[in-house]
Amino acid sequence: MQNRTPRIPEQPASNRSELQAGITAELASAVTGARRRALRDGDRQIDTAHLLHSLVESDPEVRAAFDGGPQLAKVLGYLVQRSIGYGLRWQGTVEGSGAVHVVVEGDAAVRGTGTDGWSPSAAAAMAGARECAQLRGDERARGLDLLAALAGDPECRAVEVLGRAGVDSTELVGRIAAASGPG
């Protein structure tokens, strides 16, 4: 009998503790969901669109940051299409600000980030979320901190998804800042 489960490429587990240090249990759950989504989609790295999708699905505060149900529905619609439509063009590439590199096994551009299994933009967003929390005086970053960091990077895939769904990322960051206070 043949196994009908498609083979999912392995994603390096290194640096999980480093990237997940200083975040709430809820945000850690969203990161785990993003990791599962990346593996299921056959992507070698967690990128910002994976993080956005998992945040929107799992965090009520993140969903509340959007300008109503119709806007949130559009965002979710584009995120769902990612794995079956326009997101396919992202497979085999490393997300990052500026030039996009092709992922090659053992690629120094990937290993050099110190965040194997994460796109450079996703790793930067996680760091930005922790910085937001620190500015606010919190020890741990939460989902809204990560959403603000994602929306604040105009070169990332999450902002591309938001833009296609009609979300102004600058306005989104403003709503998050107004709700969260400093940071």
PDB file of C-alpha atoms in Angstrom:
ATOM      1  CA  MET A   1       0.000   0.000   0.000  1.00  0.00           C
ATOM      2  CA  GLN A   2       1.317   3.441  -0.864  1.00  0.00           C
ATOM      3  CA  ASN A   3       1.361   6.353   1.518  1.00  0.00           C
ATOM      4  CA  ARG A   4      -0.932   8.993   0.027  1.00  0.00           C
ATOM      5  CA  THR A   5       0.369  11.768   2.260  1.00  0.00           C
ATOM      6  CA  PRO A   6       2.522  14.104   0.172  1.00  0.00           C
ATOM      7  CA  ARG A   7       6.121  14.451   1.246  1.00  0.00           C
ATOM      8  CA  ILE A   8       6.650  17.737   3.053  1.00  0.00           C
ATOM      9  CA  PRO A   9      10.184  19.134   2.950  1.00  0.00           C
ATOM     10  CA  GLU A  10      11.824  19.405   6.326  1.00  0.00           C
ATOM     11  CA  GLN A  11      12.330  22.849   7.739  1.00  0.00           C
ATOM     12  CA  PRO A  12      15.350  23.483   9.928  1.00  0.00           C
ATOM     13  CA  ALA A  13      14.464  23.741  13.596  1.00  0.00           C
ATOM     14  CA  SER A  14      17.498  25.773  14.588  1.00  0.00           C
ATOM     15  CA  ASN A  15      17.136  29.118  16.309  1.00  0.00           C
ATOM     16  CA  ARG A  16      13.525  28.491  17.289  1.00  0.00           C
ATOM     17  CA  SER A  17      14.248  29.387  20.893  1.00  0.00           C
ATOM     18  CA  GLU A  18      16.121  32.551  19.903  1.00  0.00           C
ATOM     19  CA  LEU A  19      13.324  33.816  17.670  1.00  0.00           C
ATOM     20  CA  GLN A  20      10.579  32.785  20.074  1.00  0.00           C
ATOM     21  CA  ALA A  21      12.176  34.199  23.213  1.00  0.00           C
ATOM     22  CA  GLY A  22      10.321  37.137  24.697  1.00  0.00           C
ATOM     23  CA  ILE A  23       6.880  36.437  23.223  1.00  0.00           C
ATOM     24  CA  THR A  24       3.549  35.545  24.809  1.00  0.00           C
ATOM     25  CA  ALA A  25       2.167  32.023  24.729  1.00  0.00           C
ATOM     26  CA  GLU A  26      -0.529  33.242  22.306  1.00  0.00           C
ATOM     27  CA  LEU A  27       2.064  34.618  19.907  1.00  0.00           C
ATOM     28  CA  ALA A  28       4.135  31.444  20.242  1.00  0.00           C
ATOM     29  CA  SER A  29       1.022  29.504  19.212  1.00  0.00           C
ATOM     30  CA  ALA A  30       0.630  31.738  16.143  1.00  0.00           C
ATOM     31  CA  VAL A  31       4.299  31.192  15.242  1.00  0.00           C
ATOM     32  CA  THR A  32       3.799  27.442  15.531  1.00  0.00           C
ATOM     33  CA  GLY A  33       0.809  27.760  13.199  1.00  0.00           C
ATOM     34  CA  ALA A  34       2.936  29.719  10.713  1.00  0.00           C
ATOM     35  CA  ARG A  35       5.590  27.004  10.831  1.00  0.00           C
ATOM     36  CA  ARG A  36       2.967  24.318  10.118  1.00  0.00           C
ATOM     37  CA  ARG A  37       1.551  26.398   7.259  1.00  0.00           C
ATOM     38  CA  ALA A  38       5.002  26.843   5.698  1.00  0.00           C
ATOM     39  CA  LEU A  39       5.689  23.118   5.904  1.00  0.00           C
ATOM     40  CA  ARG A  40       2.280  22.204   4.496  1.00  0.00           C
ATOM     41  CA  ASP A  41       2.724  24.669   1.622  1.00  0.00           C
ATOM     42  CA  GLY A  42       6.117  23.173   0.802  1.00  0.00           C
ATOM     43  CA  ASP A  43       7.981  26.366   1.673  1.00  0.00           C
ATOM     44  CA  ARG A  44      11.450  26.112   3.158  1.00  0.00           C
ATOM     45  CA  GLN A  45      11.035  29.162   5.343  1.00  0.00           C
ATOM     46  CA  ILE A  46       8.418  30.877   7.437  1.00  0.00           C
ATOM     47  CA  ASP A  47       7.748  34.203   5.741  1.00  0.00           C
ATOM     48  CA  THR A  48       5.727  37.243   6.743  1.00  0.00           C
ATOM     49  CA  ALA A  49       2.609  36.065   4.891  1.00  0.00           C
ATOM     50  CA  HIS A  50       2.671  32.815   6.915  1.00  0.00           C
ATOM     51  CA  LEU A  51       2.932  34.879  10.098  1.00  0.00           C
ATOM     52  CA  LEU A  52       0.115  37.210   9.026  1.00  0.00           C
ATOM     53  CA  HIS A  53      -2.170  34.303   8.152  1.00  0.00           C
ATOM     54  CA  SER A  54      -1.591  32.561  11.463  1.00  0.00           C
ATOM     55  CA  LEU A  55      -2.041  35.801  13.435  1.00  0.00           C
ATOM     56  CA  VAL A  56      -5.341  36.629  11.737  1.00  0.00           C
ATOM     57  CA  GLU A  57      -6.642  33.115  12.332  1.00  0.00           C
ATOM     58  CA  SER A  58      -5.617  32.815  15.966  1.00  0.00           C
ATOM     59  CA  ASP A  59      -5.584  36.240  17.627  1.00  0.00           C
ATOM     60  CA  PRO A  60      -8.818  38.166  18.341  1.00  0.00           C
ATOM     61  CA  GLU A  61      -6.854  41.383  19.074  1.00  0.00           C
ATOM     62  CA  VAL A  62      -5.242  41.169  15.640  1.00  0.00           C
ATOM     63  CA  ARG A  63      -8.600  40.647  13.946  1.00  0.00           C
ATOM     64  CA  ALA A  64     -10.009  43.648  15.841  1.00  0.00           C
ATOM     65  CA  ALA A  65      -7.211  45.870  14.490  1.00  0.00           C
ATOM     66  CA  PHE A  66      -8.654  45.696  10.979  1.00  0.00           C
ATOM     67  CA  ASP A  67     -11.262  48.154   9.755  1.00  0.00           C
ATOM     68  CA  GLY A  68     -14.292  45.901  10.075  1.00  0.00           C
ATOM     69  CA  GLY A  69     -15.392  42.452   8.948  1.00  0.00           C
ATOM     70  CA  PRO A  70     -15.350  43.044   5.175  1.00  0.00           C
ATOM     71  CA  GLN A  71     -11.709  44.159   5.268  1.00  0.00           C
ATOM     72  CA  LEU A  72     -10.750  41.181   7.420  1.00  0.00           C
ATOM     73  CA  ALA A  73     -12.605  38.823   5.068  1.00  0.00           C
ATOM     74  CA  LYS A  74     -10.642  40.205   2.091  1.00  0.00           C
ATOM     75  CA  VAL A  75      -7.346  39.719   3.919  1.00  0.00           C
ATOM     76  CA  LEU A  76      -8.245  36.131   4.765  1.00  0.00           C
ATOM     77  CA  GLY A  77      -9.345  35.531   1.181  1.00  0.00           C
ATOM     78  CA  TYR A  78      -5.984  36.603  -0.194  1.00  0.00           C
ATOM     79  CA  LEU A  79      -4.135  34.586   2.427  1.00  0.00           C
ATOM     80  CA  VAL A  80      -6.081  31.453   1.516  1.00  0.00           C
ATOM     81  CA  GLN A  81      -5.322  32.004  -2.181  1.00  0.00           C
ATOM     82  CA  ARG A  82      -1.615  32.202  -1.401  1.00  0.00           C
ATOM     83  CA  SER A  83      -0.994  28.474  -1.566  1.00  0.00           C
ATOM     84  CA  ILE A  84      -3.187  27.849  -4.605  1.00  0.00           C
ATOM     85  CA  GLY A  85      -2.669  30.954  -6.681  1.00  0.00           C
ATOM     86  CA  TYR A  86      -0.436  33.971  -6.735  1.00  0.00           C
ATOM     87  CA  GLY A  87       1.667  32.791  -3.783  1.00  0.00           C
ATOM     88  CA  LEU A  88       3.162  30.020  -5.882  1.00  0.00           C
ATOM     89  CA  ARG A  89       5.538  32.523  -7.437  1.00  0.00           C
ATOM     90  CA  TRP A  90       7.096  32.947  -3.980  1.00  0.00           C
ATOM     91  CA  GLN A  91       8.066  29.287  -3.651  1.00  0.00           C
ATOM     92  CA  GLY A  92      11.798  28.708  -3.908  1.00  0.00           C
ATOM     93  CA  THR A  93      12.668  32.290  -3.039  1.00  0.00           C
ATOM     94  CA  VAL A  94      13.857  33.932   0.142  1.00  0.00           C
ATOM     95  CA  GLU A  95      11.753  36.835   1.308  1.00  0.00           C
ATOM     96  CA  GLY A  96      13.753  39.892   2.209  1.00  0.00           C
ATOM     97  CA  SER A  97      13.895  43.580   1.663  1.00  0.00           C
ATOM     98  CA  GLY A  98      15.549  44.363  -1.634  1.00  0.00           C
ATOM     99  CA  ALA A  99      16.817  41.595  -3.872  1.00  0.00           C
ATOM    100  CA  VAL A 100      15.209  38.192  -3.625  1.00  0.00           C
ATOM    101  CA  HIS A 101      17.561  35.204  -3.628  1.00  0.00           C
ATOM    102  CA  VAL A 102      16.769  31.714  -4.845  1.00  0.00           C
ATOM    103  CA  VAL A 103      16.912  29.177  -2.022  1.00  0.00           C
ATOM    104  CA  VAL A 104      19.628  26.605  -2.585  1.00  0.00           C
ATOM    105  CA  GLU A 105      20.406  23.855  -0.088  1.00  0.00           C
ATOM    106  CA  GLY A 106      23.084  25.266   2.212  1.00  0.00           C
ATOM    107  CA  ASP A 107      22.789  28.764   0.713  1.00  0.00           C
ATOM    108  CA  ALA A 108      24.973  31.188   2.654  1.00  0.00           C
ATOM    109  CA  ALA A 109      22.396  33.945   2.073  1.00  0.00           C
ATOM    110  CA  VAL A 110      19.972  31.881   4.143  1.00  0.00           C
ATOM    111  CA  ARG A 111      22.420  30.468   6.680  1.00  0.00           C
ATOM    112  CA  GLY A 112      24.094  33.832   7.134  1.00  0.00           C
ATOM    113  CA  THR A 113      20.959  35.285   8.664  1.00  0.00           C
ATOM    114  CA  GLY A 114      21.363  33.166  11.792  1.00  0.00           C
ATOM    115  CA  THR A 115      17.694  32.307  11.442  1.00  0.00           C
ATOM    116  CA  ASP A 116      17.518  29.109   9.419  1.00  0.00           C
ATOM    117  CA  GLY A 117      13.899  28.303   8.664  1.00  0.00           C
ATOM    118  CA  TRP A 118      12.873  31.983   8.700  1.00  0.00           C
ATOM    119  CA  SER A 119      12.947  34.536   5.909  1.00  0.00           C
ATOM    120  CA  PRO A 120      15.055  37.580   6.756  1.00  0.00           C
ATOM    121  CA  SER A 121      11.889  39.729   6.756  1.00  0.00           C
ATOM    122  CA  ALA A 122      10.062  37.344   9.112  1.00  0.00           C
ATOM    123  CA  ALA A 123      13.036  37.251  11.492  1.00  0.00           C
ATOM    124  CA  ALA A 124      13.202  41.059  11.400  1.00  0.00           C
ATOM    125  CA  ALA A 125       9.459  41.270  12.133  1.00  0.00           C
ATOM    126  CA  MET A 126       9.866  39.019  15.186  1.00  0.00           C
ATOM    127  CA  ALA A 127      12.701  41.242  16.423  1.00  0.00           C
ATOM    128  CA  GLY A 128      10.569  44.327  15.729  1.00  0.00           C
ATOM    129  CA  ALA A 129       7.690  42.848  17.726  1.00  0.00           C
ATOM    130  CA  ARG A 130       9.971  42.370  20.731  1.00  0.00           C
ATOM    131  CA  GLU A 131      11.200  45.965  20.358  1.00  0.00           C
ATOM    132  CA  CYS A 132       7.598  47.232  20.329  1.00  0.00           C
ATOM    133  CA  ALA A 133       6.896  45.349  23.548  1.00  0.00           C
ATOM    134  CA  GLN A 134      10.031  46.728  25.208  1.00  0.00           C
ATOM    135  CA  LEU A 135       9.105  50.300  24.242  1.00  0.00           C
ATOM    136  CA  ARG A 136       5.711  49.714  25.819  1.00  0.00           C
ATOM    137  CA  GLY A 137       7.378  48.358  28.961  1.00  0.00           C
ATOM    138  CA  ASP A 138       6.313  44.736  28.439  1.00  0.00           C
ATOM    139  CA  GLU A 139       8.694  41.816  28.678  1.00  0.00           C
ATOM    140  CA  ARG A 140       6.883  39.776  26.027  1.00  0.00           C
ATOM    141  CA  ALA A 141       5.675  40.663  22.550  1.00  0.00           C
ATOM    142  CA  ARG A 142       2.095  39.874  21.607  1.00  0.00           C
ATOM    143  CA  GLY A 143       0.221  39.454  18.340  1.00  0.00           C
ATOM    144  CA  LEU A 144      -0.466  43.165  17.847  1.00  0.00           C
ATOM    145  CA  ASP A 145       3.254  43.892  18.190  1.00  0.00           C
ATOM    146  CA  LEU A 146       4.008  41.430  15.419  1.00  0.00           C
ATOM    147  CA  LEU A 147       1.184  42.773  13.246  1.00  0.00           C
ATOM    148  CA  ALA A 148       2.595  46.294  13.638  1.00  0.00           C
ATOM    149  CA  ALA A 149       6.089  45.072  12.722  1.00  0.00           C
ATOM    150  CA  LEU A 150       4.741  43.238   9.668  1.00  0.00           C
ATOM    151  CA  ALA A 151       2.660  46.198   8.497  1.00  0.00           C
ATOM    152  CA  GLY A 152       5.625  48.516   9.034  1.00  0.00           C
ATOM    153  CA  ASP A 153       7.836  46.747   6.469  1.00  0.00           C
ATOM    154  CA  PRO A 154       6.743  47.957   3.016  1.00  0.00           C
ATOM    155  CA  GLU A 155       8.958  45.357   1.287  1.00  0.00           C
ATOM    156  CA  CYS A 156       7.502  42.237   2.941  1.00  0.00           C
ATOM    157  CA  ARG A 157       5.003  39.748   1.559  1.00  0.00           C
ATOM    158  CA  ALA A 158       2.523  40.432   4.352  1.00  0.00           C
ATOM    159  CA  VAL A 159       2.245  44.059   3.223  1.00  0.00           C
ATOM    160  CA  GLU A 160       1.758  42.884  -0.359  1.00  0.00           C
ATOM    161  CA  VAL A 161      -1.148  40.714   0.813  1.00  0.00           C
ATOM    162  CA  LEU A 162      -2.579  43.587   2.868  1.00  0.00           C
ATOM    163  CA  GLY A 163      -2.333  45.935  -0.109  1.00  0.00           C
ATOM    164  CA  ARG A 164      -4.085  43.486  -2.428  1.00  0.00           C
ATOM    165  CA  ALA A 165      -6.881  43.255   0.138  1.00  0.00           C
ATOM    166  CA  GLY A 166      -7.235  47.049   0.221  1.00  0.00           C
ATOM    167  CA  VAL A 167      -5.629  47.543   3.637  1.00  0.00           C
ATOM    168  CA  ASP A 168      -3.495  50.654   4.027  1.00  0.00           C
ATOM    169  CA  SER A 169      -0.604  49.351   6.143  1.00  0.00           C
ATOM    170  CA  THR A 170       0.229  52.845   7.446  1.00  0.00           C
ATOM    171  CA  GLU A 171      -3.337  53.276   8.733  1.00  0.00           C
ATOM    172  CA  LEU A 172      -3.212  49.789  10.249  1.00  0.00           C
ATOM    173  CA  VAL A 173      -0.021  50.642  12.151  1.00  0.00           C
ATOM    174  CA  GLY A 174      -1.712  53.848  13.348  1.00  0.00           C
ATOM    175  CA  ARG A 175      -4.743  51.937  14.660  1.00  0.00           C
ATOM    176  CA  ILE A 176      -2.476  49.478  16.460  1.00  0.00           C
ATOM    177  CA  ALA A 177      -0.437  52.301  18.001  1.00  0.00           C
ATOM    178  CA  ALA A 178      -3.593  54.067  19.170  1.00  0.00           C
ATOM    179  CA  ALA A 179      -4.868  50.868  20.782  1.00  0.00           C
ATOM    180  CA  SER A 180      -1.528  49.761  22.264  1.00  0.00           C
ATOM    181  CA  GLY A 181       0.098  52.968  23.393  1.00  0.00           C
ATOM    182  CA  PRO A 182       3.826  53.641  22.921  1.00  0.00           C
ATOM    183  CA  GLY A 183       5.833  51.177  20.842  1.00  0.00           C
TER     184      GLY A 183
END
